mmCIF file of C-alpha atoms and ligand atoms in Angstrom:
data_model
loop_
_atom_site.group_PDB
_atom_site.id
_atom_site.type_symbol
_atom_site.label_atom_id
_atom_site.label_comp_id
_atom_site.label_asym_id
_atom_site.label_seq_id
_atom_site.Cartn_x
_atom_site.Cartn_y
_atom_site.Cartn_z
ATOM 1 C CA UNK A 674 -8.351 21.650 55.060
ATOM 2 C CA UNK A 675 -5.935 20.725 57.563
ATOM 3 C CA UNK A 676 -2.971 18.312 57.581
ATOM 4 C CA UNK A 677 -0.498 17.672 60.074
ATOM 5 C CA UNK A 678 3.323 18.653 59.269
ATOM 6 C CA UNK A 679 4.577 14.972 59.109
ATOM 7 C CA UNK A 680 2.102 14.793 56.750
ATOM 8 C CA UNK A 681 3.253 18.057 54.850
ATOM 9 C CA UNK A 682 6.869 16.610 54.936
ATOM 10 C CA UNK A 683 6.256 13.385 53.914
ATOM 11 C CA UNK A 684 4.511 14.920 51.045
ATOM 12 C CA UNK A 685 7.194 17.090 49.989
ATOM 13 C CA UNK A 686 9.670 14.761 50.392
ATOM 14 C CA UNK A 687 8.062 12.301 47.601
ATOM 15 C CA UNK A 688 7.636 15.238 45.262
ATOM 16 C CA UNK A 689 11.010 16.658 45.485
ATOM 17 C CA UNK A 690 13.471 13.598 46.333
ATOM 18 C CA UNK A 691 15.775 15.223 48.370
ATOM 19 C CA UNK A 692 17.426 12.124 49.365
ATOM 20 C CA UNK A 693 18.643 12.378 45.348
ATOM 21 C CA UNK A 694 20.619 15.878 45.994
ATOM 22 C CA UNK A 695 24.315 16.542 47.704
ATOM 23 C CA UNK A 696 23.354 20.023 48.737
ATOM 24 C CA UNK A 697 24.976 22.943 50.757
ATOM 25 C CA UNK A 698 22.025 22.406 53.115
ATOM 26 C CA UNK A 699 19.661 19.739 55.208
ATOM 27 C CA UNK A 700 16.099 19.971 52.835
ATOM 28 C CA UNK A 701 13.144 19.331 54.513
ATOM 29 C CA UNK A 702 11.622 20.381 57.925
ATOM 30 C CA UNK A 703 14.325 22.757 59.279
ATOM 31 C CA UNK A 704 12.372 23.745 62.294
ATOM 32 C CA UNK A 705 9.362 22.147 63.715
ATOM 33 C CA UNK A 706 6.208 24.066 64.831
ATOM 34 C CA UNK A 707 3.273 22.946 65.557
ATOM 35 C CA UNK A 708 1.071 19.579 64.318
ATOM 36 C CA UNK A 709 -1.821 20.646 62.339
ATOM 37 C CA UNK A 710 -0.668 22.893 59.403
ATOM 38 C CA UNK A 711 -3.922 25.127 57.322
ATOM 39 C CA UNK A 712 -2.075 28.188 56.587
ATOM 40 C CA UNK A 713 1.285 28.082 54.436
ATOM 41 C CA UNK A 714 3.083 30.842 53.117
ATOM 42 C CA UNK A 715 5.692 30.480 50.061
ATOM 43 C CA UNK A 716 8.997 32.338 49.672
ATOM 44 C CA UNK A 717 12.062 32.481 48.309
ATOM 45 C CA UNK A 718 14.437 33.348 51.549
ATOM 46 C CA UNK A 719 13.438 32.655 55.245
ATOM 47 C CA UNK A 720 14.415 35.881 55.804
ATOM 48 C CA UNK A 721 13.171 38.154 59.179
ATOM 49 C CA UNK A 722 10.743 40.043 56.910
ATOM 50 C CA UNK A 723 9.126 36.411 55.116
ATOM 51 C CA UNK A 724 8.518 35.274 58.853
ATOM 52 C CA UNK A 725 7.261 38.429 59.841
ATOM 53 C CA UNK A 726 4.409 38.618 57.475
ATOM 54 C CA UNK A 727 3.769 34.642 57.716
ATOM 55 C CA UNK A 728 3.058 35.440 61.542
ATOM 56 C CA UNK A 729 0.953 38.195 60.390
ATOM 57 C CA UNK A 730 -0.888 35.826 57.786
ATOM 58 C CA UNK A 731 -1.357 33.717 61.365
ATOM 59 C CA UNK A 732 0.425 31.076 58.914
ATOM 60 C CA UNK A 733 1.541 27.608 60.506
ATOM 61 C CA UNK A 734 4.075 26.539 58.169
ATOM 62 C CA UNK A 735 6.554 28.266 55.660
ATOM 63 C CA UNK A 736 7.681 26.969 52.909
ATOM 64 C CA UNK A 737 11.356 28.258 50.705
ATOM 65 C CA UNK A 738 14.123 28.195 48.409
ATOM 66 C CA UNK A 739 16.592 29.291 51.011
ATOM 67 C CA UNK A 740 15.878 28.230 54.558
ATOM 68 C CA UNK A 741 18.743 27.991 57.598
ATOM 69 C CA UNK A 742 22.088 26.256 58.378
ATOM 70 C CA UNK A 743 24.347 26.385 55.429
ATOM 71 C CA UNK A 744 27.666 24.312 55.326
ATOM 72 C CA UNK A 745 30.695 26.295 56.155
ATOM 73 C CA UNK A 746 28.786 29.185 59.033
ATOM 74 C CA UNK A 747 28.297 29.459 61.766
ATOM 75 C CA UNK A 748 26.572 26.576 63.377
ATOM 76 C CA UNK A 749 25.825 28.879 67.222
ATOM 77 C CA UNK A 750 22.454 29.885 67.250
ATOM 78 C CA UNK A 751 23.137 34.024 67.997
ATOM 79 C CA UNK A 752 22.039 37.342 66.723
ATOM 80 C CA UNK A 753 19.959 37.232 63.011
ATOM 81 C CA UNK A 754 19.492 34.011 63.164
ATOM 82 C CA UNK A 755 18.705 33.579 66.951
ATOM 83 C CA UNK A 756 16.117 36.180 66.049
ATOM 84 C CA UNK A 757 14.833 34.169 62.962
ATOM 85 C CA UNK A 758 14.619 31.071 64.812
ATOM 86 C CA UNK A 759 13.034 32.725 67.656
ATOM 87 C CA UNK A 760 10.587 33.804 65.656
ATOM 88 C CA UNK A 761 9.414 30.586 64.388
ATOM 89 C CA UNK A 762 9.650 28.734 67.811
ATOM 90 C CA UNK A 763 7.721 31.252 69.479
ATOM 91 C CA UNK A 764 4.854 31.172 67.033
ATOM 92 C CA UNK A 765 5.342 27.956 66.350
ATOM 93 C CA UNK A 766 5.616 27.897 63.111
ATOM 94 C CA UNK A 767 7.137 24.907 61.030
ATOM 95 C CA UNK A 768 9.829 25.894 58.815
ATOM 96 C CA UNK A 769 10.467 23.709 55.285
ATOM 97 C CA UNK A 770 13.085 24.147 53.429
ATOM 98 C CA UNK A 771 14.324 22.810 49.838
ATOM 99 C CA UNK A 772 17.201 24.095 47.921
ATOM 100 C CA UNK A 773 18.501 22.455 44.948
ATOM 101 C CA UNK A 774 15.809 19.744 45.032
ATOM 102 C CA UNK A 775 13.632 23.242 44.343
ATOM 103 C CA UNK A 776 15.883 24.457 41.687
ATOM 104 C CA UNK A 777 15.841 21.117 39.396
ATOM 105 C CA UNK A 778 12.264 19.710 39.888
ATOM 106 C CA UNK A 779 11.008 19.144 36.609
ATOM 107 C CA UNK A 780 7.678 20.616 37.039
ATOM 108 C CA UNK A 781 7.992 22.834 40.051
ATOM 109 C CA UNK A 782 11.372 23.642 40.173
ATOM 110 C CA UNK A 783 13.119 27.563 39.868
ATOM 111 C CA UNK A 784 14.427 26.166 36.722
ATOM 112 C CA UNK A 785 11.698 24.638 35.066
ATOM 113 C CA UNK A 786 9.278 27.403 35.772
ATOM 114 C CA UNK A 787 11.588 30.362 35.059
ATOM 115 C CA UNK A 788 11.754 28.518 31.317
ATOM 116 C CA UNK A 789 8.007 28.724 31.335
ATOM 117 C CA UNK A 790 8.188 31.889 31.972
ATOM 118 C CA UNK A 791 10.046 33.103 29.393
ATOM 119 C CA UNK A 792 7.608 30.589 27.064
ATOM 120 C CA UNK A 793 11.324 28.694 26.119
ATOM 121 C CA UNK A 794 10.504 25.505 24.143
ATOM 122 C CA UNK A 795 11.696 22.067 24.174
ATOM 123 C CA UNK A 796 13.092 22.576 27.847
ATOM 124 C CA UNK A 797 15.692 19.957 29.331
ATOM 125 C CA UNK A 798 18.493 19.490 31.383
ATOM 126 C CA UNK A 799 21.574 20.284 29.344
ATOM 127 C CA UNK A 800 23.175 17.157 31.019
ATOM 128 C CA UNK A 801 20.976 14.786 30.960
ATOM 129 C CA UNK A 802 24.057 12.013 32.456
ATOM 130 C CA UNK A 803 23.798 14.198 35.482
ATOM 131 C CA UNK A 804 21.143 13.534 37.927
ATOM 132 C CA UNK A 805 21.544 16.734 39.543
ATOM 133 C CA UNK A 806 21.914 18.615 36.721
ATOM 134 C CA UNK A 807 21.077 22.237 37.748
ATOM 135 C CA UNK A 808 21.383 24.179 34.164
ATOM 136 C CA UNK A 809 18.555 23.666 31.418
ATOM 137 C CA UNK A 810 18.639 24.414 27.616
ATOM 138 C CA UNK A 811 15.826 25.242 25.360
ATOM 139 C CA UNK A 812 14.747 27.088 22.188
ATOM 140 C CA UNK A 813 13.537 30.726 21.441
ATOM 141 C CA UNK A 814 10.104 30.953 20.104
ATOM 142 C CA UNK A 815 11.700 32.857 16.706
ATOM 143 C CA UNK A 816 15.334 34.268 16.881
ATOM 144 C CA UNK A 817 15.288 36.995 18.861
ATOM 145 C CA UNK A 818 18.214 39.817 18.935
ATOM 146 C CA UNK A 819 20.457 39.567 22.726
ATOM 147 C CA UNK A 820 18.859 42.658 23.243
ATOM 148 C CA UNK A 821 15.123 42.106 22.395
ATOM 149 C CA UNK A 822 15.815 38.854 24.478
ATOM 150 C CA UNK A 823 16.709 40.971 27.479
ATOM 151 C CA UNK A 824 13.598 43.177 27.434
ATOM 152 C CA UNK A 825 11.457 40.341 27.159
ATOM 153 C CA UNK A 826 12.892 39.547 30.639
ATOM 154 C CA UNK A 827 12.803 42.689 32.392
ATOM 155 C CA UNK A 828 8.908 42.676 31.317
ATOM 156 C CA UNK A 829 8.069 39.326 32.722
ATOM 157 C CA UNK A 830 10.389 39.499 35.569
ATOM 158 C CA UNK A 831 9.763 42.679 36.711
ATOM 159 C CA UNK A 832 13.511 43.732 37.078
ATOM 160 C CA UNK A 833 16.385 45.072 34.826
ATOM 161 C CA UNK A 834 18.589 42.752 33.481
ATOM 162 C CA UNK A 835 21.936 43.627 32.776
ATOM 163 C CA UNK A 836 23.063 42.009 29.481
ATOM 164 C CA UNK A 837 26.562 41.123 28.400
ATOM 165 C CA UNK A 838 26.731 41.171 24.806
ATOM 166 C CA UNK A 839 28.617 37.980 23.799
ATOM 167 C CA UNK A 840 28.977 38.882 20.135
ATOM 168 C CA UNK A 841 25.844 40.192 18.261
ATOM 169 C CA UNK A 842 24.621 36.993 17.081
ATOM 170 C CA UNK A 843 21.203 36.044 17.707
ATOM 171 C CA UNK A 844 19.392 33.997 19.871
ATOM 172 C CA UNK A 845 17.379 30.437 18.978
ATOM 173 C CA UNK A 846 19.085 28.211 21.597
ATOM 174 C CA UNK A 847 19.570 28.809 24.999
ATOM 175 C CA UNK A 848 20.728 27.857 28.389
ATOM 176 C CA UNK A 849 19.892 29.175 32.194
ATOM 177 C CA UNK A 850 20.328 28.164 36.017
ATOM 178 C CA UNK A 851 18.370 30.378 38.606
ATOM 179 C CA UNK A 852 19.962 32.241 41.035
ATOM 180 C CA UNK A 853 23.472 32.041 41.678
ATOM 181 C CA UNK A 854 24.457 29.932 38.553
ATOM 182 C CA UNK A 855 26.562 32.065 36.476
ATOM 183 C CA UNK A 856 29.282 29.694 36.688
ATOM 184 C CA UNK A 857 27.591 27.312 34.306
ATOM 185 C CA UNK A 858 28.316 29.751 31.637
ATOM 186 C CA UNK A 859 31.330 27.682 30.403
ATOM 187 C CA UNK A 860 29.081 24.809 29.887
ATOM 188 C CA UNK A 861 26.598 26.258 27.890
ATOM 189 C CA UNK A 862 29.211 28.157 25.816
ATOM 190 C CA UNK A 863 30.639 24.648 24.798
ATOM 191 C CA UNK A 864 27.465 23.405 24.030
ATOM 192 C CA UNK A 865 27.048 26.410 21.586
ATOM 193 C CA UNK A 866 24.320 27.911 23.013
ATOM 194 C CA UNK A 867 23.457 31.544 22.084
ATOM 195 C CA UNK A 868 22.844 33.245 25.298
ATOM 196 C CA UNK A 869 23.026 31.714 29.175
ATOM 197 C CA UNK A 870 20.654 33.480 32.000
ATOM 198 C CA UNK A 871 21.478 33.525 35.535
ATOM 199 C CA UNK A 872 20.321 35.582 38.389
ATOM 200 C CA UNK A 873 24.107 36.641 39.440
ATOM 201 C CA UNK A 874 27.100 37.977 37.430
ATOM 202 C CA UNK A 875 30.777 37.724 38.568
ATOM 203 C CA UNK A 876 33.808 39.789 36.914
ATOM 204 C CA UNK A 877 34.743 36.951 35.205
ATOM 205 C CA UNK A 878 31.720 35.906 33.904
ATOM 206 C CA UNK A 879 31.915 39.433 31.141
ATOM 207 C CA UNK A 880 35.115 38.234 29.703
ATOM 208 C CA UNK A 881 34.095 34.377 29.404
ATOM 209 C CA UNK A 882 30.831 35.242 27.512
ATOM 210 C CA UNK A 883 32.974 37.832 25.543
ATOM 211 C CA UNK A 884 35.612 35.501 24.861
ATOM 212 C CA UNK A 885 33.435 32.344 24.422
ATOM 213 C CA UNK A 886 31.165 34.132 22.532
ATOM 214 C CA UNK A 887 27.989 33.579 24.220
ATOM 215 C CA UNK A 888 25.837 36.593 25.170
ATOM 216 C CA UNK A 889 24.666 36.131 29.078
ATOM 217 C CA UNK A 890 22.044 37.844 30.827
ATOM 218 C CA UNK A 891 21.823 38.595 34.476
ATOM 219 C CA UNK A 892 18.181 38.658 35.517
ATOM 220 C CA UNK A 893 18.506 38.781 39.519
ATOM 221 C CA UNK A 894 19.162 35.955 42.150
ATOM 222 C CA UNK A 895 15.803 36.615 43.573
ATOM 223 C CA UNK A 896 14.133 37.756 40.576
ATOM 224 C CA UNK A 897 14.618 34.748 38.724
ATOM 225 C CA UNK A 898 14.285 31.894 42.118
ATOM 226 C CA UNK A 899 10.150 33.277 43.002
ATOM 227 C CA UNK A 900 8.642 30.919 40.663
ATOM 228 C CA UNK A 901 9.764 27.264 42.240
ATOM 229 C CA UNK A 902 8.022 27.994 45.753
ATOM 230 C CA UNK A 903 5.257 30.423 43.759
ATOM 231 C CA UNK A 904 4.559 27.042 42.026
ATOM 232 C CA UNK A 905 4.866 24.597 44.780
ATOM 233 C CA UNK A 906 2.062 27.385 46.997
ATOM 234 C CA UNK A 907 -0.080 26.676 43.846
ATOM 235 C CA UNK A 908 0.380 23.246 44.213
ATOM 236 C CA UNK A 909 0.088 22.538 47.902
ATOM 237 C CA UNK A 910 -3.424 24.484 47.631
ATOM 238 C CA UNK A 911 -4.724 22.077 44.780
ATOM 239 C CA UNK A 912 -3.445 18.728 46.061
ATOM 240 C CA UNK A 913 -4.765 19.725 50.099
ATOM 241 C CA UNK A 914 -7.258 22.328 49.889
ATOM 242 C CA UNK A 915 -5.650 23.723 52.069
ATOM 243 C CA UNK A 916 -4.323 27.592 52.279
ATOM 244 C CA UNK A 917 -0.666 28.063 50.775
ATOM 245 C CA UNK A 918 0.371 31.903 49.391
ATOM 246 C CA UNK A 919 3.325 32.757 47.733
ATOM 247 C CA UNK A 920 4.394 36.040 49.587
ATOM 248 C CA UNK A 921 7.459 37.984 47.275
ATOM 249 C CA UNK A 922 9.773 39.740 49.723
ATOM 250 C CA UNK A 923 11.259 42.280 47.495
ATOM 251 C CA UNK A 924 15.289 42.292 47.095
ATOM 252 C CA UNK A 925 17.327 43.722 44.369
ATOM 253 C CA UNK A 926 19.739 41.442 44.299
HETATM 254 ZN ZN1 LIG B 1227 19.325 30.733 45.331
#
């Protein structure tokens, strides 16, 4: 089926409630393309190589995590991105873009799906007074050892995890925020959670999960931010007919 991109936006829009978010970033259509929209292909970073294969999938809108003009660069439209945009315009090819309103949709969202995943139970926001609460907190299956834990991930996520033992205890409750959340680590650590995931690690984050006592797991920015626009490709295909593909451009970090 086809559906025009206003009608695409307007969709999105209602589902993820951007209007809801203070974000680094403007969420929704980032770059227009053309009207009638069949063919969309999911990611997780409008990167060169995602909009390279959505021309190749002759694809009419993309759809991601982390689209274009981020507070704080560059605002001239010049070399990588110039290309990017380039790209887009002259395939006209509608760009959508949703960052934290991706990362805390209940359903849909990085967060929400990465604690499917990993088959975590009784899932909610650790902060439920916050309405953009981007960290979640749930319970193991069984108590699991840090280190079990942490192969679990690396199976389902494809990627190795590096693990920073926070004290040999084991883990029933825990506490993650995709991508580039380690931050949060101090939160869940008063909260008394067992372990905290994140896709990124700082220096300091070793000695406040050592110190704190938490044990905190780094699974990969990318590795652990596919499954929001993986879900929403699955989504857009069963609410339009219409074609949507999630499309994983490999990155390590
Ligand atoms: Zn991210």
């Amino acid at each position: 089926m086809t559906l025009s991109n206003k009608t695409l936006l307007d969709y999105l829009n209602q589902l993820l409630q951007p209007q809801n978010v203070r974000d680094y970033c403007p969420n929704g259509l980032q770059v227009e393309g053309k009207e009638h929209v069949s063919k969309i292909v999911c990611g997780v970073t409008a990167s060169q190589a995602l909009i390279d294969q959505a021309i190749l999938h002759k694809a009419d809108a993309i759809f991601v995590h982390h689209g274009f003009f981020w507070k704080g660069e560059n605002d001239c439209i010049q070399g990588m991105k110039r290309k990017r945009i380039k790209a887009l315009l002259d395939n006209d090819i509608n760009l959508y873009a949703y960052h934290l309103p991706l990362d805390i949709h209940p359903q849909f969202g990085n967060n929400a799906q990465l604690g499917k995943l990993l088959s975590i139970q009784d899932c909610r926001v650790i902060d439920p007074r916050d309405k953009q609460c981007v960290v979640m907190r749930g319970e193991t299956q069984y108590p699991t050892s840090a280190e079990d834990f942490t192969n679990k991930v690396e199976k389902l996520l494809g990627r190795k995890p590096l693990l920073v033992d926070g004290g040999g205890h084991q883990i029933r409750t825990i506490a993650w925020c995709t991508g580039g959340g380690q931050g949060y680590i101090e939160q869940a650590a008063e909260k008394n959670i067992d372990a905290f995931v994140s896709g990124e690690i700082s220096e300091q984050t070793v000695h406040t999960a050592r110190e704190m006592g938490i044990h905190f797991i780094a699974a990969g920015h990318h590795a652990t931010e596919r499954y929001g626009a993986k879900a929403i490709a699955d989504h857009l295909q069963e609410q339009f007919n219409c074609d949507a593909e999630f499309i994983d451009i490999d990155n390590p970090a």
